[in-house]
């Protein structure tokens, strides 16, 4: 659904974006630790943002050495450490730096070492929705596939999946373009249940896995705008002198802020609280690997990490699986994925890295707007 997660004329569907700048640099505090372990402290000064501890000088010296290594030297060193050797040079440098930093901090910590994540599980979502070849500005996308892929952040494995098709209400007849793009046939949606019923099954699936109760979890999605629409939207906003606003909204998460928001209004149910905050992996990827967001579409992220797409493009479940593979690789490389976007009062807001780290709340059945 990548190429159609946008509205070319900048219509917001009552969803606005804040002007708060994205602050994605990960902090070493508030980490989730395995059961029975306390969060380790390197020194009191570290928790206050003071990196004067000698260990950081060692890390800085190591980083300087890594920066001078050739691609082949990086590959050889990664192989010696039994780390993944795939990816472009910048990705391999980041992987080696993260590995060395983690090892040094573990050696210095009073007990144990910092974990790789803030959550026990990350739940990847990538909807497919009704679409036309040239979506009019007032076109209301309805969700027709609801997939989920569950990542265990401690084992760094995909441990479960969920998938159901959804019967659209406003435009029950799929366009030929939509069928060809997504592979979802008219028969599939006609035999499916309406969105509120499918959402109840999603909630049940999450509850059975004790997410939000026993285990801390977060939703993750891929904020995406196609290159063609990127250029057309940029031209439109530039003509109005709103270039800064364009860059604020262009990488927002269409799955949550647009598709799910619209669908809940169409289905006359309240927006689910467990989906009000999420990780936009494009933002996390761009900040972690220091690449411009124009280089963070799904296929490019996979390529830069030395991975290839598996499955059928524009299948919601296959897209979710591939996004999950990227998330796993980022965790392996030392990235601490955390919530960076949220919905509040119908507005899309950025979550700064200084905000407290919280998991998604326990999921509950959808409530009527009436």
Short mmCIF file of C-alpha atoms in Angstrom, two decimals:
data_model
loop_
_atom_site.label_atom_id
_atom_site.label_comp_id
_atom_site.label_asym_id
_atom_site.label_seq_id
_atom_site.Cartn_x
_atom_site.Cartn_y
_atom_site.Cartn_z
CA UNK A 1 0.00 0.00 0.00
CA UNK A 2 3.11 2.17 0.03
CA UNK A 3 2.41 4.32 -3.01
CA UNK A 4 -1.07 5.29 -1.83
CA UNK A 5 -0.47 6.31 1.76
CA UNK A 6 -0.88 9.98 0.95
CA UNK A 7 -3.31 12.68 -0.07
CA UNK A 8 -1.68 14.67 -2.87
CA UNK A 9 -3.50 17.91 -2.21
CA UNK A 10 -2.47 18.00 1.42
CA UNK A 11 -5.93 17.25 2.81
CA UNK A 12 -5.49 16.31 6.45
CA UNK A 13 -8.78 14.51 7.22
CA UNK A 14 -8.82 16.47 10.48
CA UNK A 15 -5.40 15.06 11.30
CA UNK A 16 -2.77 17.75 11.81
CA UNK A 17 0.90 17.50 12.48
CA UNK A 18 2.67 19.32 15.26
CA UNK A 19 5.56 21.63 14.61
CA UNK A 20 7.55 19.98 17.36
CA UNK A 21 10.90 18.86 15.97
CA UNK A 22 11.58 15.15 16.02
CA UNK A 23 14.13 14.29 18.67
CA UNK A 24 15.17 10.72 18.20
CA UNK A 25 18.53 10.38 19.92
CA UNK A 26 18.21 7.44 22.26
CA UNK A 27 18.91 7.95 25.96
CA UNK A 28 20.48 5.34 28.19
CA UNK A 29 17.91 5.78 30.97
CA UNK A 30 14.50 4.10 31.47
CA UNK A 31 15.62 0.83 29.87
CA UNK A 32 13.60 -2.33 30.29
CA UNK A 33 15.53 -5.01 32.13
CA UNK A 34 14.90 -8.75 32.25
CA UNK A 35 12.83 -10.03 35.15
CA UNK A 36 14.72 -9.92 38.43
CA UNK A 37 17.41 -7.49 37.29
CA UNK A 38 17.78 -3.84 38.18
CA UNK A 39 18.72 -1.19 35.65
CA UNK A 40 22.52 -0.92 35.74
CA UNK A 41 24.25 2.37 36.35
CA UNK A 42 27.66 3.18 34.88
CA UNK A 43 28.01 6.26 37.07
CA UNK A 44 25.78 8.90 38.64
CA UNK A 45 27.03 11.46 36.15
CA UNK A 46 25.86 9.36 33.20
CA UNK A 47 22.23 9.53 34.28
CA UNK A 48 22.50 13.30 34.26
CA UNK A 49 23.76 13.39 30.70
CA UNK A 50 27.40 13.87 31.74
CA UNK A 51 29.61 11.57 29.69
CA UNK A 52 32.86 12.32 31.53
CA UNK A 53 33.26 8.73 32.71
CA UNK A 54 36.50 7.22 31.26
CA UNK A 55 34.55 4.51 29.46
CA UNK A 56 33.20 7.13 27.05
CA UNK A 57 36.72 8.23 26.13
CA UNK A 58 37.48 4.61 25.23
CA UNK A 59 34.32 4.42 23.16
CA UNK A 60 35.18 7.68 21.37
CA UNK A 61 38.68 6.40 20.52
CA UNK A 62 37.21 3.15 19.21
CA UNK A 63 34.72 5.08 17.08
CA UNK A 64 37.53 7.11 15.56
CA UNK A 65 39.38 3.92 14.63
CA UNK A 66 36.20 2.40 13.14
CA UNK A 67 35.62 5.55 11.07
CA UNK A 68 39.02 5.05 9.41
CA UNK A 69 38.37 1.42 8.48
CA UNK A 70 37.72 0.40 4.88
CA UNK A 71 34.63 -1.56 3.94
CA UNK A 72 36.67 -4.76 3.67
CA UNK A 73 38.28 -4.17 7.08
CA UNK A 74 34.84 -3.64 8.58
CA UNK A 75 33.58 -6.85 7.02
CA UNK A 76 36.57 -8.83 8.35
CA UNK A 77 36.19 -7.40 11.87
CA UNK A 78 32.45 -8.12 11.93
CA UNK A 79 33.13 -11.66 10.79
CA UNK A 80 35.68 -12.11 13.59
CA UNK A 81 33.07 -10.99 16.10
CA UNK A 82 30.49 -13.29 14.47
CA UNK A 83 28.28 -10.31 13.62
CA UNK A 84 26.28 -9.80 10.45
CA UNK A 85 28.55 -8.67 7.59
CA UNK A 86 25.78 -7.55 5.24
CA UNK A 87 24.88 -3.96 4.43
CA UNK A 88 26.51 -0.82 3.08
CA UNK A 89 29.62 0.65 4.73
CA UNK A 90 27.77 3.13 6.96
CA UNK A 91 25.51 0.37 8.27
CA UNK A 92 28.49 -1.88 9.06
CA UNK A 93 30.24 0.99 10.86
CA UNK A 94 27.17 1.62 12.99
CA UNK A 95 26.88 -2.09 13.77
CA UNK A 96 30.49 -2.33 14.91
CA UNK A 97 30.31 0.87 16.97
CA UNK A 98 27.12 -0.28 18.69
CA UNK A 99 28.65 -3.67 19.47
CA UNK A 100 31.79 -2.10 20.99
CA UNK A 101 29.82 0.46 22.99
CA UNK A 102 27.54 -2.22 24.39
CA UNK A 103 30.49 -4.41 25.39
CA UNK A 104 32.31 -1.54 27.14
CA UNK A 105 29.23 -0.45 29.07
CA UNK A 106 28.55 -4.02 30.15
CA UNK A 107 32.11 -4.32 31.44
CA UNK A 108 31.78 -1.06 33.37
CA UNK A 109 28.29 -1.58 34.81
CA UNK A 110 28.04 -2.62 38.43
CA UNK A 111 25.93 -5.64 37.54
CA UNK A 112 24.69 -6.99 34.23
CA UNK A 113 24.44 -4.76 31.21
CA UNK A 114 21.87 -2.57 29.49
CA UNK A 115 19.27 -4.34 27.42
CA UNK A 116 18.59 -3.57 23.78
CA UNK A 117 15.05 -2.37 24.06
CA UNK A 118 12.41 -0.58 26.10
CA UNK A 119 9.71 -3.17 25.36
CA UNK A 120 9.22 -6.93 25.64
CA UNK A 121 7.38 -7.08 22.33
CA UNK A 122 6.96 -4.88 19.28
CA UNK A 123 3.84 -5.33 17.18
CA UNK A 124 4.25 -4.35 13.51
CA UNK A 125 1.19 -3.13 11.60
CA UNK A 126 0.90 -2.27 7.90
CA UNK A 127 -2.67 -1.90 6.65
CA UNK A 128 -3.93 -2.32 3.11
CA UNK A 129 -6.81 -0.02 2.17
CA UNK A 130 -9.16 0.72 -0.70
CA UNK A 131 -7.57 2.88 -3.35
CA UNK A 132 -7.88 4.13 -6.91
CA UNK A 133 -5.16 4.78 -9.45
CA UNK A 134 -5.50 8.55 -8.96
CA UNK A 135 -7.04 8.99 -5.54
CA UNK A 136 -9.20 12.13 -5.44
CA UNK A 137 -8.44 14.51 -2.59
CA UNK A 138 -11.64 13.57 -0.74
CA UNK A 139 -11.26 9.80 -1.19
CA UNK A 140 -11.88 7.94 2.07
CA UNK A 141 -9.58 4.93 2.33
CA UNK A 142 -11.14 1.93 4.09
CA UNK A 143 -8.98 -0.78 5.62
CA UNK A 144 -9.32 -4.09 3.76
CA UNK A 145 -6.45 -6.02 5.37
CA UNK A 146 -5.45 -5.94 9.02
CA UNK A 147 -2.10 -7.70 9.60
CA UNK A 148 0.11 -7.85 12.68
CA UNK A 149 3.59 -9.29 13.17
CA UNK A 150 4.89 -9.79 16.69
CA UNK A 151 8.60 -9.42 17.55
CA UNK A 152 10.09 -10.74 20.78
CA UNK A 153 12.72 -8.11 21.55
CA UNK A 154 14.66 -10.40 23.89
CA UNK A 155 15.09 -13.28 21.43
CA UNK A 156 15.04 -10.91 18.41
CA UNK A 157 12.66 -13.22 16.58
CA UNK A 158 9.30 -12.92 14.85
CA UNK A 159 7.15 -15.11 17.09
CA UNK A 160 3.59 -14.72 15.80
CA UNK A 161 1.40 -13.19 13.10
CA UNK A 162 -2.22 -12.14 12.66
CA UNK A 163 -4.08 -11.45 9.42
CA UNK A 164 -7.69 -10.82 8.52
CA UNK A 165 -9.38 -9.19 5.56
CA UNK A 166 -12.04 -6.53 6.12
CA UNK A 167 -15.30 -5.79 4.29
CA UNK A 168 -15.44 -2.11 3.23
CA UNK A 169 -18.68 -0.18 3.80
CA UNK A 170 -18.53 3.03 1.75
CA UNK A 171 -16.98 1.56 -1.39
CA UNK A 172 -17.72 -2.18 -1.23
CA UNK A 173 -16.59 -2.72 -4.84
CA UNK A 174 -12.80 -2.76 -5.13
CA UNK A 175 -11.25 -0.97 -8.09
CA UNK A 176 -9.33 -3.07 -10.61
CA UNK A 177 -6.25 -1.05 -9.65
CA UNK A 178 -6.67 -1.93 -5.97
CA UNK A 179 -7.07 -5.64 -6.72
CA UNK A 180 -3.98 -5.67 -8.92
CA UNK A 181 -1.91 -3.66 -6.44
CA UNK A 182 -2.77 -5.55 -3.25
CA UNK A 183 -3.71 -9.00 -4.55
CA UNK A 184 -6.89 -8.76 -2.47
CA UNK A 185 -9.87 -9.95 -4.53
CA UNK A 186 -13.50 -8.91 -4.39
CA UNK A 187 -14.41 -12.34 -3.04
CA UNK A 188 -11.95 -11.97 -0.15
CA UNK A 189 -13.55 -8.78 1.12
CA UNK A 190 -17.11 -9.92 0.49
CA UNK A 191 -16.50 -12.97 2.68
CA UNK A 192 -14.79 -10.87 5.37
CA UNK A 193 -16.33 -9.22 8.43
CA UNK A 194 -16.72 -5.46 8.88
CA UNK A 195 -13.95 -3.55 10.63
CA UNK A 196 -15.40 -3.43 14.20
CA UNK A 197 -15.65 -7.25 14.26
CA UNK A 198 -12.10 -7.65 12.96
CA UNK A 199 -10.82 -5.12 15.50
CA UNK A 200 -12.42 -7.18 18.28
CA UNK A 201 -10.44 -10.20 17.07
CA UNK A 202 -7.25 -8.11 17.04
CA UNK A 203 -7.92 -7.12 20.65
CA UNK A 204 -8.53 -10.74 21.61
CA UNK A 205 -5.29 -11.78 19.87
CA UNK A 206 -3.31 -9.17 21.82
CA UNK A 207 -5.01 -10.04 25.11
CA UNK A 208 -4.23 -13.75 24.75
CA UNK A 209 -0.56 -12.84 24.51
CA UNK A 210 -0.87 -10.74 27.69
CA UNK A 211 0.37 -7.60 25.98
CA UNK A 212 -0.08 -4.50 28.08
CA UNK A 213 -0.66 -6.58 31.22
CA UNK A 214 2.19 -9.03 31.79
CA UNK A 215 4.38 -7.79 28.95
CA UNK A 216 5.32 -4.29 27.85
CA UNK A 217 4.74 -3.66 24.14
CA UNK A 218 4.58 -0.98 21.47
CA UNK A 219 3.04 -0.66 18.03
CA UNK A 220 5.43 -0.08 15.11
CA UNK A 221 4.55 1.05 11.60
CA UNK A 222 6.17 2.40 8.47
CA UNK A 223 5.42 6.04 7.62
CA UNK A 224 5.66 6.18 3.83
CA UNK A 225 5.06 8.55 0.89
CA UNK A 226 5.93 7.53 -2.68
CA UNK A 227 8.57 9.44 -4.64
CA UNK A 228 6.01 10.69 -7.19
CA UNK A 229 3.70 12.02 -4.50
CA UNK A 230 6.67 13.38 -2.54
CA UNK A 231 7.58 15.58 -5.51
CA UNK A 232 3.98 16.64 -6.20
CA UNK A 233 3.29 17.45 -2.56
CA UNK A 234 6.57 19.37 -2.26
CA UNK A 235 5.65 21.50 -5.30
CA UNK A 236 2.22 22.20 -3.86
CA UNK A 237 3.45 23.20 -0.39
CA UNK A 238 6.35 25.20 -1.83
CA UNK A 239 3.93 27.26 -3.91
CA UNK A 240 2.31 28.28 -0.62
CA UNK A 241 5.63 28.95 1.11
CA UNK A 242 5.07 26.02 3.48
CA UNK A 243 8.19 23.93 2.86
CA UNK A 244 8.81 23.39 6.59
CA UNK A 245 5.27 22.15 7.15
CA UNK A 246 5.68 19.80 4.18
CA UNK A 247 8.69 18.10 5.78
CA UNK A 248 6.80 17.87 9.09
CA UNK A 249 3.96 15.85 7.55
CA UNK A 250 5.53 13.94 4.68
CA UNK A 251 6.99 11.18 6.84
CA UNK A 252 4.06 10.75 9.16
CA UNK A 253 2.57 7.35 9.78
CA UNK A 254 -0.29 6.94 7.34
CA UNK A 255 -1.38 3.62 8.83
CA UNK A 256 -2.32 5.12 12.19
CA UNK A 257 -2.90 8.82 11.61
CA UNK A 258 -4.81 8.39 8.34
CA UNK A 259 -6.10 4.88 7.65
CA UNK A 260 -7.03 3.84 11.19
CA UNK A 261 -8.32 7.30 12.04
CA UNK A 262 -10.57 7.41 8.97
CA UNK A 263 -11.72 3.82 9.45
CA UNK A 264 -12.80 4.43 13.02
CA UNK A 265 -14.91 7.39 11.93
CA UNK A 266 -16.42 5.41 9.05
CA UNK A 267 -17.21 2.52 11.41
CA UNK A 268 -18.52 4.93 14.07
CA UNK A 269 -16.22 3.62 16.78
CA UNK A 270 -13.71 5.40 18.99
CA UNK A 271 -10.04 5.33 18.10
CA UNK A 272 -8.44 2.44 20.08
CA UNK A 273 -6.22 3.72 22.95
CA UNK A 274 -3.60 1.00 22.38
CA UNK A 275 -2.90 2.47 18.93
CA UNK A 276 -2.55 6.12 20.00
CA UNK A 277 1.25 5.89 20.26
CA UNK A 278 3.64 4.08 17.97
CA UNK A 279 7.14 3.76 16.57
CA UNK A 280 7.51 5.22 13.08
CA UNK A 281 10.39 3.06 11.85
CA UNK A 282 11.33 5.49 9.08
CA UNK A 283 12.17 8.16 11.64
CA UNK A 284 14.03 5.69 13.84
CA UNK A 285 15.99 4.27 10.89
CA UNK A 286 16.96 7.70 9.54
CA UNK A 287 18.15 8.95 12.92
CA UNK A 288 19.98 5.77 13.92
CA UNK A 289 21.89 5.24 10.66
CA UNK A 290 22.21 8.99 9.96
CA UNK A 291 20.59 8.92 6.51
CA UNK A 292 18.13 11.41 4.98
CA UNK A 293 14.51 10.38 5.14
CA UNK A 294 14.34 10.32 1.36
CA UNK A 295 16.38 7.11 1.70
CA UNK A 296 14.09 5.38 4.16
CA UNK A 297 11.45 3.74 2.02
CA UNK A 298 10.95 0.04 2.65
CA UNK A 299 12.93 -1.29 -0.31
CA UNK A 300 15.85 1.08 0.35
CA UNK A 301 16.04 0.23 4.05
CA UNK A 302 16.16 -3.47 3.19
CA UNK A 303 18.82 -2.91 0.53
CA UNK A 304 21.05 -0.79 2.80
CA UNK A 305 20.87 -3.52 5.45
CA UNK A 306 21.85 -6.18 2.93
CA UNK A 307 18.38 -7.71 2.90
CA UNK A 308 15.93 -8.44 0.08
CA UNK A 309 12.15 -8.22 0.11
CA UNK A 310 10.45 -11.51 0.90
CA UNK A 311 6.92 -12.19 -0.31
CA UNK A 312 4.47 -10.15 -2.38
CA UNK A 313 4.86 -6.35 -2.35
CA UNK A 314 1.69 -4.57 -1.12
CA UNK A 315 0.48 -7.61 0.76
CA UNK A 316 -0.15 -6.19 4.22
CA UNK A 317 1.17 -9.29 5.99
CA UNK A 318 4.27 -9.57 3.78
CA UNK A 319 4.99 -5.84 4.13
CA UNK A 320 4.63 -6.18 7.91
CA UNK A 321 7.01 -9.15 7.96
CA UNK A 322 9.64 -7.22 6.01
CA UNK A 323 9.26 -4.17 8.25
CA UNK A 324 9.70 -6.52 11.21
CA UNK A 325 12.91 -7.87 9.67
CA UNK A 326 14.24 -4.30 9.49
CA UNK A 327 13.26 -3.68 13.12
CA UNK A 328 15.03 -6.88 14.23
CA UNK A 329 18.18 -5.89 12.35
CA UNK A 330 18.11 -2.42 13.93
CA UNK A 331 17.81 -3.97 17.40
CA UNK A 332 20.71 -6.28 16.57
CA UNK A 333 22.74 -3.23 15.52
CA UNK A 334 22.11 -1.57 18.88
CA UNK A 335 19.16 0.70 18.12
CA UNK A 336 16.77 1.22 21.01
CA UNK A 337 13.45 1.51 19.22
CA UNK A 338 10.99 3.67 21.12
CA UNK A 339 7.69 5.43 20.53
CA UNK A 340 8.18 8.61 18.48
CA UNK A 341 4.66 9.56 17.31
CA UNK A 342 1.21 9.78 18.89
CA UNK A 343 -2.38 10.83 18.26
CA UNK A 344 -3.97 13.37 20.57
CA UNK A 345 -7.25 15.18 20.02
CA UNK A 346 -7.25 14.25 16.34
CA UNK A 347 -3.76 15.65 15.88
CA UNK A 348 -0.59 13.82 14.95
CA UNK A 349 2.23 14.79 17.33
CA UNK A 350 5.88 13.89 17.60
CA UNK A 351 7.08 12.28 20.84
CA UNK A 352 10.47 13.71 21.89
CA UNK A 353 13.15 11.39 23.23
CA UNK A 354 12.96 13.26 26.55
CA UNK A 355 9.43 11.94 27.15
CA UNK A 356 8.98 9.06 29.62
CA UNK A 357 9.05 5.66 27.95
CA UNK A 358 5.68 3.97 28.23
CA UNK A 359 4.29 0.83 26.67
CA UNK A 360 0.92 0.68 24.95
CA UNK A 361 -2.03 0.24 27.34
CA UNK A 362 -3.91 -3.07 27.65
CA UNK A 363 -6.13 -3.51 24.57
CA UNK A 364 -9.92 -3.34 25.00
CA UNK A 365 -12.82 -3.98 22.66
CA UNK A 366 -13.87 -1.06 20.42
CA UNK A 367 -16.35 1.43 21.82
CA UNK A 368 -19.11 3.12 19.87
CA UNK A 369 -18.97 6.85 19.11
CA UNK A 370 -22.72 7.08 19.75
#
